[in-house]
Amino acid sequence: MSETDLRVPSLAELFTSFASISIMGFGGVMPWAHWLAVEKRRWLTPQQFSSTVALCQTLPGANILNFAVITGRRFHGAAGAVVSVLALMIVPFFLVIGLASFYAAHSDMAGLPEAMRGVGAAGGGLVAAMAAKMAVSLDRHAFAYGAAAIAFIAVGVLRVPLLAAIFVLVPLLALHYRKQV
Amino acid sequence: MDSTDNDYLAMIAVFAVISLMAFGGVNAVLPEMHRQVVDLHRWVSDDTFTTLFAVAQAAPGPNLMVITLLGWHIGGFFGAFVTTAAGVVPSCTAAYIVSGLWMRHREKKWRNILKASMVPVTVGLVASGAFVIMITVADGNWRLMAVTVITALLVFFLRIHPLIPLVAAGVLGYFGVL
């Protein structure tokens, strides 16, 4: 697909598109964003999508929100960014509160708290699998794996405040990568 | 639970800072969120944190909805709106500003050094998020820990749909197996 095949979405299309994928993803909306922006609507080439996601991952915050900001901005500036983020948040906001209210009203129902603990435990597994997939795509350097392991032990096991870990580890790595990149 | 204006200001501060620290997504800051809302501010108990995380996982949508639920639990709809906005607006503003700079400095060396340095740390942070969830949810129950480990293995090696282990674990829990 070349850039000439691409279409520019209107603000309304940005809104309806992001709103429609917001409720599809369980444990992640990003695969749906790819399906929408690259395959179905043809807003972005696969390469544009990949480089946008890479940028999203280096920014703080939920990747999918950053994707909405950058993609909305690409087509309609600040208005596009705001519309895309709102579209992504509005339905899940009410849905998750509805689900939590339902749960609160029925938590005395036998088996429900145990069921939620099961879901929570599996949710932890999804996060672990994502960490593993990310680890596989790291540079094949003992240094990178060592840094990941130190971050894991510091924050996960020793519960060091996150900001402290980031401000110590990232500059140390930068000193190392200064010569490599 | 009654929340004062001071609580709301503190909540805005906590979630805004967490939002700006969330390199690698919201899962990477779960340990910090737990430390802040359970250990430091005592807004919710350990049990409630676990339950809200599970409900947020069970709902579709971006994986930061646990922030919405924490706000909802502390201060109803208004609380939910406050924490959600505090969790979303700062990081989105940062994304807006940085994406402009990033595109402009595409070829610069410092940009690539920074990127290379942040990625391994991000991986470790996401893994620590998974670890904290497992320890918090299981609370010493080895069957629940096994659910976390088996889910991770199935999704990582067999690439099964993430919804399958979520539903299966919910069903097993409901029937008292876990």
PDB file of C-alpha atoms in Angstrom, chain B residues 41-166:
ATOM      1  CA  HIS B  41      -2.636   7.503  51.175  1.00  0.00           C
ATOM      2  CA  ARG B  42      -4.719   4.531  52.325  1.00  0.00           C
ATOM      3  CA  TRP B  43      -7.575   5.532  49.986  1.00  0.00           C
ATOM      4  CA  VAL B  44      -8.394   1.882  49.300  1.00  0.00           C
ATOM      5  CA  SER B  45      -7.520  -1.425  50.962  1.00  0.00           C
ATOM      6  CA  ASP B  46      -5.315  -4.066  49.407  1.00  0.00           C
ATOM      7  CA  ASP B  47      -8.420  -6.192  48.724  1.00  0.00           C
ATOM      8  CA  THR B  48     -10.298  -3.346  47.030  1.00  0.00           C
ATOM      9  CA  PHE B  49      -7.289  -2.525  44.847  1.00  0.00           C
ATOM     10  CA  THR B  50      -7.186  -6.144  43.688  1.00  0.00           C
ATOM     11  CA  THR B  51     -10.922  -6.234  43.016  1.00  0.00           C
ATOM     12  CA  LEU B  52     -10.905  -2.961  41.064  1.00  0.00           C
ATOM     13  CA  PHE B  53      -7.955  -4.158  38.993  1.00  0.00           C
ATOM     14  CA  ALA B  54      -9.840  -7.371  38.189  1.00  0.00           C
ATOM     15  CA  VAL B  55     -13.031  -5.489  37.244  1.00  0.00           C
ATOM     16  CA  ALA B  56     -11.014  -3.139  35.022  1.00  0.00           C
ATOM     17  CA  GLN B  57      -9.371  -6.153  33.357  1.00  0.00           C
ATOM     18  CA  ALA B  58     -12.761  -7.752  32.798  1.00  0.00           C
ATOM     19  CA  ALA B  59     -14.084  -4.629  31.051  1.00  0.00           C
ATOM     20  CA  PRO B  60     -13.074  -3.791  27.496  1.00  0.00           C
ATOM     21  CA  GLY B  61     -11.212  -0.576  26.766  1.00  0.00           C
ATOM     22  CA  PRO B  62      -7.817   1.055  27.306  1.00  0.00           C
ATOM     23  CA  ASN B  63      -5.984  -0.613  30.198  1.00  0.00           C
ATOM     24  CA  LEU B  64      -5.976   2.508  32.345  1.00  0.00           C
ATOM     25  CA  MET B  65      -9.588   2.047  33.430  1.00  0.00           C
ATOM     26  CA  VAL B  66      -8.350   0.917  36.854  1.00  0.00           C
ATOM     27  CA  ILE B  67      -7.657   4.638  37.422  1.00  0.00           C
ATOM     28  CA  THR B  68     -11.326   5.427  36.725  1.00  0.00           C
ATOM     29  CA  LEU B  69     -12.441   2.759  39.180  1.00  0.00           C
ATOM     30  CA  LEU B  70     -10.088   3.913  41.927  1.00  0.00           C
ATOM     31  CA  GLY B  71     -11.601   7.409  41.605  1.00  0.00           C
ATOM     32  CA  TRP B  72     -15.114   5.983  41.527  1.00  0.00           C
ATOM     33  CA  HIS B  73     -14.471   3.970  44.676  1.00  0.00           C
ATOM     34  CA  ILE B  74     -13.008   6.964  46.519  1.00  0.00           C
ATOM     35  CA  GLY B  75     -15.487   9.633  45.387  1.00  0.00           C
ATOM     36  CA  GLY B  76     -18.282   8.314  43.143  1.00  0.00           C
ATOM     37  CA  PHE B  77     -18.816   9.677  39.637  1.00  0.00           C
ATOM     38  CA  PHE B  78     -17.059  12.938  40.411  1.00  0.00           C
ATOM     39  CA  GLY B  79     -14.079  11.059  41.819  1.00  0.00           C
ATOM     40  CA  ALA B  80     -13.985   8.872  38.713  1.00  0.00           C
ATOM     41  CA  PHE B  81     -14.026  11.941  36.480  1.00  0.00           C
ATOM     42  CA  VAL B  82     -11.263  13.609  38.508  1.00  0.00           C
ATOM     43  CA  THR B  83      -8.859  10.642  38.536  1.00  0.00           C
ATOM     44  CA  THR B  84      -9.540   9.794  34.887  1.00  0.00           C
ATOM     45  CA  ALA B  85      -8.857  13.355  33.763  1.00  0.00           C
ATOM     46  CA  ALA B  86      -5.766  13.516  36.007  1.00  0.00           C
ATOM     47  CA  GLY B  87      -4.536  10.240  34.535  1.00  0.00           C
ATOM     48  CA  VAL B  88      -5.236  11.149  30.905  1.00  0.00           C
ATOM     49  CA  VAL B  89      -4.665  14.872  30.362  1.00  0.00           C
ATOM     50  CA  PRO B  90      -1.001  15.191  31.471  1.00  0.00           C
ATOM     51  CA  SER B  91       0.301  12.230  29.478  1.00  0.00           C
ATOM     52  CA  CYS B  92      -1.737  13.204  26.410  1.00  0.00           C
ATOM     53  CA  THR B  93      -0.449  16.772  26.607  1.00  0.00           C
ATOM     54  CA  ALA B  94       3.085  15.422  26.902  1.00  0.00           C
ATOM     55  CA  ALA B  95       2.452  13.158  23.906  1.00  0.00           C
ATOM     56  CA  TYR B  96       1.195  16.126  21.906  1.00  0.00           C
ATOM     57  CA  ILE B  97       4.224  18.276  22.689  1.00  0.00           C
ATOM     58  CA  VAL B  98       6.853  15.528  22.418  1.00  0.00           C
ATOM     59  CA  SER B  99       5.491  14.025  19.185  1.00  0.00           C
ATOM     60  CA  GLY B 100       6.008  17.417  17.519  1.00  0.00           C
ATOM     61  CA  LEU B 101       9.598  17.645  18.760  1.00  0.00           C
ATOM     62  CA  TRP B 102      10.233  13.967  18.007  1.00  0.00           C
ATOM     63  CA  MET B 103       9.220  14.304  14.367  1.00  0.00           C
ATOM     64  CA  ARG B 104      11.352  17.429  14.013  1.00  0.00           C
ATOM     65  CA  HIS B 105      14.448  15.712  15.486  1.00  0.00           C
ATOM     66  CA  ARG B 106      13.986  12.398  13.703  1.00  0.00           C
ATOM     67  CA  GLU B 107      17.641  12.183  12.648  1.00  0.00           C
ATOM     68  CA  LYS B 108      19.261  13.423  15.864  1.00  0.00           C
ATOM     69  CA  LYS B 109      21.593  11.164  17.808  1.00  0.00           C
ATOM     70  CA  TRP B 110      20.286  12.060  21.297  1.00  0.00           C
ATOM     71  CA  ARG B 111      16.849  10.881  20.293  1.00  0.00           C
ATOM     72  CA  ASN B 112      18.096   7.407  19.426  1.00  0.00           C
ATOM     73  CA  ILE B 113      20.244   7.173  22.568  1.00  0.00           C
ATOM     74  CA  LEU B 114      17.243   8.099  24.711  1.00  0.00           C
ATOM     75  CA  LYS B 115      15.043   5.594  22.909  1.00  0.00           C
ATOM     76  CA  ALA B 116      17.608   2.781  23.275  1.00  0.00           C
ATOM     77  CA  SER B 117      17.993   3.564  26.985  1.00  0.00           C
ATOM     78  CA  MET B 118      14.302   3.668  27.801  1.00  0.00           C
ATOM     79  CA  VAL B 119      13.245   0.426  26.141  1.00  0.00           C
ATOM     80  CA  PRO B 120      15.014  -2.123  28.448  1.00  0.00           C
ATOM     81  CA  VAL B 121      13.861  -0.235  31.562  1.00  0.00           C
ATOM     82  CA  THR B 122      10.310  -0.280  30.209  1.00  0.00           C
ATOM     83  CA  VAL B 123      10.452  -4.065  29.822  1.00  0.00           C
ATOM     84  CA  GLY B 124      11.560  -4.486  33.429  1.00  0.00           C
ATOM     85  CA  LEU B 125       8.813  -2.139  34.630  1.00  0.00           C
ATOM     86  CA  VAL B 126       6.057  -3.999  32.806  1.00  0.00           C
ATOM     87  CA  ALA B 127       7.364  -7.278  34.257  1.00  0.00           C
ATOM     88  CA  SER B 128       7.334  -5.751  37.738  1.00  0.00           C
ATOM     89  CA  GLY B 129       3.698  -4.723  37.155  1.00  0.00           C
ATOM     90  CA  ALA B 130       2.846  -8.359  36.416  1.00  0.00           C
ATOM     91  CA  PHE B 131       4.716  -9.513  39.519  1.00  0.00           C
ATOM     92  CA  VAL B 132       2.931  -7.061  41.809  1.00  0.00           C
ATOM     93  CA  ILE B 133      -0.469  -8.088  40.412  1.00  0.00           C
ATOM     94  CA  MET B 134       0.333 -11.751  40.984  1.00  0.00           C
ATOM     95  CA  ILE B 135       1.475 -11.246  44.596  1.00  0.00           C
ATOM     96  CA  THR B 136      -1.413  -8.890  45.443  1.00  0.00           C
ATOM     97  CA  VAL B 137      -4.166 -10.951  43.855  1.00  0.00           C
ATOM     98  CA  ALA B 138      -2.930 -14.346  45.060  1.00  0.00           C
ATOM     99  CA  ASP B 139      -2.238 -13.227  48.637  1.00  0.00           C
ATOM    100  CA  GLY B 140      -0.456 -16.517  49.318  1.00  0.00           C
ATOM    101  CA  ASN B 141      -2.897 -18.718  47.379  1.00  0.00           C
ATOM    102  CA  TRP B 142      -0.668 -20.859  45.139  1.00  0.00           C
ATOM    103  CA  ARG B 143      -3.571 -21.811  42.831  1.00  0.00           C
ATOM    104  CA  LEU B 144      -4.089 -18.152  41.901  1.00  0.00           C
ATOM    105  CA  MET B 145      -0.341 -17.758  41.331  1.00  0.00           C
ATOM    106  CA  ALA B 146      -0.511 -20.777  39.043  1.00  0.00           C
ATOM    107  CA  VAL B 147      -3.319 -19.076  37.090  1.00  0.00           C
ATOM    108  CA  THR B 148      -1.058 -16.046  36.512  1.00  0.00           C
ATOM    109  CA  VAL B 149       1.903 -18.176  35.436  1.00  0.00           C
ATOM    110  CA  ILE B 150      -0.125 -20.525  33.213  1.00  0.00           C
ATOM    111  CA  THR B 151      -1.929 -17.589  31.556  1.00  0.00           C
ATOM    112  CA  ALA B 152       1.418 -15.939  30.806  1.00  0.00           C
ATOM    113  CA  LEU B 153       2.832 -19.171  29.335  1.00  0.00           C
ATOM    114  CA  LEU B 154      -0.252 -19.903  27.198  1.00  0.00           C
ATOM    115  CA  VAL B 155      -0.490 -16.379  25.805  1.00  0.00           C
ATOM    116  CA  PHE B 156       3.245 -16.043  25.224  1.00  0.00           C
ATOM    117  CA  PHE B 157       4.018 -19.450  23.698  1.00  0.00           C
ATOM    118  CA  LEU B 158       0.722 -20.544  22.136  1.00  0.00           C
ATOM    119  CA  ARG B 159      -0.546 -17.046  21.278  1.00  0.00           C
ATOM    120  CA  ILE B 160      -4.051 -17.923  22.448  1.00  0.00           C
ATOM    121  CA  HIS B 161      -6.683 -15.160  22.521  1.00  0.00           C
ATOM    122  CA  PRO B 162      -6.316 -13.172  25.792  1.00  0.00           C
ATOM    123  CA  LEU B 163     -10.036 -13.471  26.464  1.00  0.00           C
ATOM    124  CA  ILE B 164      -9.802 -17.280  26.842  1.00  0.00           C
ATOM    125  CA  PRO B 165      -7.730 -17.372  30.062  1.00  0.00           C
ATOM    126  CA  LEU B 166      -9.683 -14.424  31.526  1.00  0.00           C
TER     127      LEU B 166
END
